[in-house]
mmCIF file of C-alpha atoms in Angstrom:
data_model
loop_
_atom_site.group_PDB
_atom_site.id
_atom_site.type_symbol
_atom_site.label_atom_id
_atom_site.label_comp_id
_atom_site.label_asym_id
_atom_site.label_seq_id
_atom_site.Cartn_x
_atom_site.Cartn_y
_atom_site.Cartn_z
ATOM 1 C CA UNK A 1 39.102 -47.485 -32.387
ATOM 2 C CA UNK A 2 43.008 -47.659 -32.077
ATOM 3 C CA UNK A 3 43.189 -47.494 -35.984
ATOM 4 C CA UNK A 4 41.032 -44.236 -35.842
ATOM 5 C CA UNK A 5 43.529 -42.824 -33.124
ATOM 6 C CA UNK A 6 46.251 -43.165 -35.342
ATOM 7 C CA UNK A 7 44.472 -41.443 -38.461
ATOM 8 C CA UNK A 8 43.497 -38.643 -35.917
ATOM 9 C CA UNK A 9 46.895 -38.444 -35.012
ATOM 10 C CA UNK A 10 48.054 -37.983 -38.221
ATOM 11 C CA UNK A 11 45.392 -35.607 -39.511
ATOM 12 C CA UNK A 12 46.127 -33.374 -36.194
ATOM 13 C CA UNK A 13 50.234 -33.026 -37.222
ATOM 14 C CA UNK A 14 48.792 -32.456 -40.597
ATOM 15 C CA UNK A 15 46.580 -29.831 -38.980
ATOM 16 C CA UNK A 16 49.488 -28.527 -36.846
ATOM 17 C CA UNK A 17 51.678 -27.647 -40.029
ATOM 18 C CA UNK A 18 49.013 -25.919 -41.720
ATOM 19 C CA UNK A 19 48.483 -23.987 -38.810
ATOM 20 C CA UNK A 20 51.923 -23.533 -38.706
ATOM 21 C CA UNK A 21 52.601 -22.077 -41.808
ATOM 22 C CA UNK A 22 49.632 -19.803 -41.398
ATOM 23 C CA UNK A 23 51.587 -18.274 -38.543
ATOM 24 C CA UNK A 24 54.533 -18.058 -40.281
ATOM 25 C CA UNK A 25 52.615 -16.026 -42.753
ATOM 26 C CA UNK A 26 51.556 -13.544 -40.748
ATOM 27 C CA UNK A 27 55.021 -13.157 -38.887
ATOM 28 C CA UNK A 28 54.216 -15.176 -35.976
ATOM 29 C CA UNK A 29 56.994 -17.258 -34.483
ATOM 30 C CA UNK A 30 55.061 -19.034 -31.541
ATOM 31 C CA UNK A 31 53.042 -21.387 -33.678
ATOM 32 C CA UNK A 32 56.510 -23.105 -35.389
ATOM 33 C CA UNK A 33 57.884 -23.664 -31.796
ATOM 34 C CA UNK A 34 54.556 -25.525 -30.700
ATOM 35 C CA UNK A 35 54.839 -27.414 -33.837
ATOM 36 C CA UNK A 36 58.252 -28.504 -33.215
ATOM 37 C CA UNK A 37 57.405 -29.460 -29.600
ATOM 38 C CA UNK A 38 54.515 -31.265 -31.346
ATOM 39 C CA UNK A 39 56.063 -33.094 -34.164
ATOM 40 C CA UNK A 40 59.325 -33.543 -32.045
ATOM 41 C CA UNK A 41 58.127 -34.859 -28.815
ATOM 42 C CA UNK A 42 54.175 -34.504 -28.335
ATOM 43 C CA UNK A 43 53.026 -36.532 -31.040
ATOM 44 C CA UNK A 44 56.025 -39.460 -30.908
ATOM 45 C CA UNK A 45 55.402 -39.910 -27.230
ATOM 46 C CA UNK A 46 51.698 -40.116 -27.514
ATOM 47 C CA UNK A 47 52.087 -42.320 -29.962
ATOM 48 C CA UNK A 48 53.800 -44.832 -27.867
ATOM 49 C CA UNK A 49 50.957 -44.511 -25.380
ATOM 50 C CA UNK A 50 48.073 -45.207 -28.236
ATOM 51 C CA UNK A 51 50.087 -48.679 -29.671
ATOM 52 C CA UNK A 52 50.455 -49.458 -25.825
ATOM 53 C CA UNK A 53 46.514 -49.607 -25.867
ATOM 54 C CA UNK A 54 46.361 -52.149 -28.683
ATOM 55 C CA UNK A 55 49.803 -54.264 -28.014
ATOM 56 C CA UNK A 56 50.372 -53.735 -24.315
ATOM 57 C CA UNK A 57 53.750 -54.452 -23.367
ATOM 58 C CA UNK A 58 54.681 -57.883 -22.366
ATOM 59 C CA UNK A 59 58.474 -57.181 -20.621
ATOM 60 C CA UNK A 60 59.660 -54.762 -18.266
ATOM 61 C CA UNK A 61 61.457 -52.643 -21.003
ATOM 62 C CA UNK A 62 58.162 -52.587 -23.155
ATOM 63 C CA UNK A 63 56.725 -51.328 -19.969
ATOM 64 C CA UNK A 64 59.802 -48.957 -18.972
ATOM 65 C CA UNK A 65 59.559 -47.082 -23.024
ATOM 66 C CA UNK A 66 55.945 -46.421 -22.296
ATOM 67 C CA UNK A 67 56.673 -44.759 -19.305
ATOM 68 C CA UNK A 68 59.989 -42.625 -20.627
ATOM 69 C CA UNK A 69 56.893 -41.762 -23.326
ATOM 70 C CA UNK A 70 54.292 -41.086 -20.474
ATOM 71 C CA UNK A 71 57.081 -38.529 -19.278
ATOM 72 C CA UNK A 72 58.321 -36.923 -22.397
ATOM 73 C CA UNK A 73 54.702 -36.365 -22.833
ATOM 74 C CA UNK A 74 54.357 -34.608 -19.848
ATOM 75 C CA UNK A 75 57.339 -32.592 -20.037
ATOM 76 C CA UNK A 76 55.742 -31.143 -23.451
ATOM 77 C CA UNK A 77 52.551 -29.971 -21.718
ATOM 78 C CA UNK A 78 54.782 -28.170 -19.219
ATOM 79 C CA UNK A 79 56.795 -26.574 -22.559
ATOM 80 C CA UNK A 80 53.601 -25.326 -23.892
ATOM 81 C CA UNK A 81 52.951 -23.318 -20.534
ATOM 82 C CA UNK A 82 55.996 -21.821 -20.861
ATOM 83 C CA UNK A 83 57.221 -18.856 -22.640
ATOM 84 C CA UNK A 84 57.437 -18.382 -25.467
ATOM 85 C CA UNK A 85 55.145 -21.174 -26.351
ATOM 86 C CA UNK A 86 52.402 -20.199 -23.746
ATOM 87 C CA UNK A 87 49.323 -18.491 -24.937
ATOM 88 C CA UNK A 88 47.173 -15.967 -23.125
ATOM 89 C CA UNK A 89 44.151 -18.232 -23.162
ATOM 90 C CA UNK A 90 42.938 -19.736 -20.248
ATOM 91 C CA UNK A 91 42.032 -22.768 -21.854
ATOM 92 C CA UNK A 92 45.265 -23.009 -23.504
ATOM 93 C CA UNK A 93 46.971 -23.417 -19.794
ATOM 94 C CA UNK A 94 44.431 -25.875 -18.936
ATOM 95 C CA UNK A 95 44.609 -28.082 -21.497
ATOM 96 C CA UNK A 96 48.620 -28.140 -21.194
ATOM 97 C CA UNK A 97 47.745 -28.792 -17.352
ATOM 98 C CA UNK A 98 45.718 -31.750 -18.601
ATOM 99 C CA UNK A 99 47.882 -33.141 -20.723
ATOM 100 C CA UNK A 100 50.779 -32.928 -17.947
ATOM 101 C CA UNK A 101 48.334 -34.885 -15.212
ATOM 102 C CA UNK A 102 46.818 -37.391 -18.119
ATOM 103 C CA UNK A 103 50.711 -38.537 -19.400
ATOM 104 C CA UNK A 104 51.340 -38.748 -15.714
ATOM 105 C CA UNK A 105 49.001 -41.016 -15.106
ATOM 106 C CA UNK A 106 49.232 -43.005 -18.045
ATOM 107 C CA UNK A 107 53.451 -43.649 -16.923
ATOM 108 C CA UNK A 108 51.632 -43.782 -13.413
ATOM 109 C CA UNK A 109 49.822 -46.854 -14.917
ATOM 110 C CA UNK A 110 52.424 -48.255 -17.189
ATOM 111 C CA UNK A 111 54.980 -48.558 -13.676
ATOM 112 C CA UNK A 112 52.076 -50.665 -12.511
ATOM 113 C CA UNK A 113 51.220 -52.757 -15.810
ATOM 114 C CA UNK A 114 48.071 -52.639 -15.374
ATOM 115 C CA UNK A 115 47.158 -52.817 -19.161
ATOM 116 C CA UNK A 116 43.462 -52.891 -18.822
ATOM 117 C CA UNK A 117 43.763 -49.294 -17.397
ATOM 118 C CA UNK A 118 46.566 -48.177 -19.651
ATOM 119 C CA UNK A 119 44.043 -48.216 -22.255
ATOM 120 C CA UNK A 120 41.521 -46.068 -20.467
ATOM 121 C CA UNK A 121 44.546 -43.798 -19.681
ATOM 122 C CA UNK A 122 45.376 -43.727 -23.285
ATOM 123 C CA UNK A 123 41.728 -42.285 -24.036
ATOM 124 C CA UNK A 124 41.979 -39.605 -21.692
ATOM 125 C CA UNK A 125 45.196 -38.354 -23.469
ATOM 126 C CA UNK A 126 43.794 -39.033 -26.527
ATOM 127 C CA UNK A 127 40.591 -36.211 -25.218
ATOM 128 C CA UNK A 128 42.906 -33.681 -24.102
ATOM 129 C CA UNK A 129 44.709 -34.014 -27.417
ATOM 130 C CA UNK A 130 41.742 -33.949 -29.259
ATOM 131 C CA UNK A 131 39.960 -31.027 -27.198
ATOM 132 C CA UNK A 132 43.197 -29.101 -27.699
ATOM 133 C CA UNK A 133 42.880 -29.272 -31.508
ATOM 134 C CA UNK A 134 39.678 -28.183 -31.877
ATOM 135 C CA UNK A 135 39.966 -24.935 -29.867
ATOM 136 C CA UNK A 136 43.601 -24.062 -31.011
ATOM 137 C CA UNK A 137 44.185 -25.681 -34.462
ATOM 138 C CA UNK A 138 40.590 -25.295 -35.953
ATOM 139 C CA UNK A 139 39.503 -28.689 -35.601
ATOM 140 C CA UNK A 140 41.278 -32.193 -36.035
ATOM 141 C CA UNK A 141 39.420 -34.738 -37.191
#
């Protein structure tokens, strides 16, 4: 399953610039900022979080990088409920809210390293993520 999280991953950035560019097309600005916060600090911090579920850490810095990820993670759902990246959605505040309280508990987990639940931590990010791009970037797969 940790193999199809990283595909996913990949198709959703892939997803993200198309999206992107769409925006761009049509003279919106908005999109391009969420897809730098995406490609610049979303996705690389999530990723540390998904290869934490297959190769847990095994030393305290392993374990210290996953959480600086846990938090950079967060710190980009609180970005995308600010302006001008916020959206006028509902459920675009609440899955930013989600992702903020799902990093946190994944660094949360990672201070603890409790591996075993890092991984179910890792899932729930993985949801939000997921959930996300289906409503806002048309479906990742």
């Amino acid at each position: 399953m940790h193999t199809t999280i990283r595909t996913i991953t990949a198709a959703a950035a892939c997803a993200l610039l198309l999206a992107a560019g769409a925006a761009a097309g049509q003279g919106g600005t908005a999109q391009s900022t969420v897809l730098d916060v995406m490609l610049g600090t979303t996705g690389p911090a999530s990723d540390v979080i998904f290869e934490a579920q297959s190769e847990v850490p095994t030393t305290d810095e392993g374990w210290r990088a996953v959480q600086a990820a846990a938090e950079r993670l967060a710190e980009s759902g609180r970005l995308l409920q600010r302006a001008p990246l916020a959206r006028p959605e509902a459920e675009w505040n609440e899955m930013a809210e989600a992702l903020v309280r799902e990093a946190a508990r994944a660094g949360t987990l990672a201070g603890k390293h409790d591996g075993d639940a890092l991984v179910d931590a890792g899932d729930a990010v993985y949801f939000t993520c997921e959930t996300c791009h289906k409503r806002f970037v048309g479906g990742a797969r």
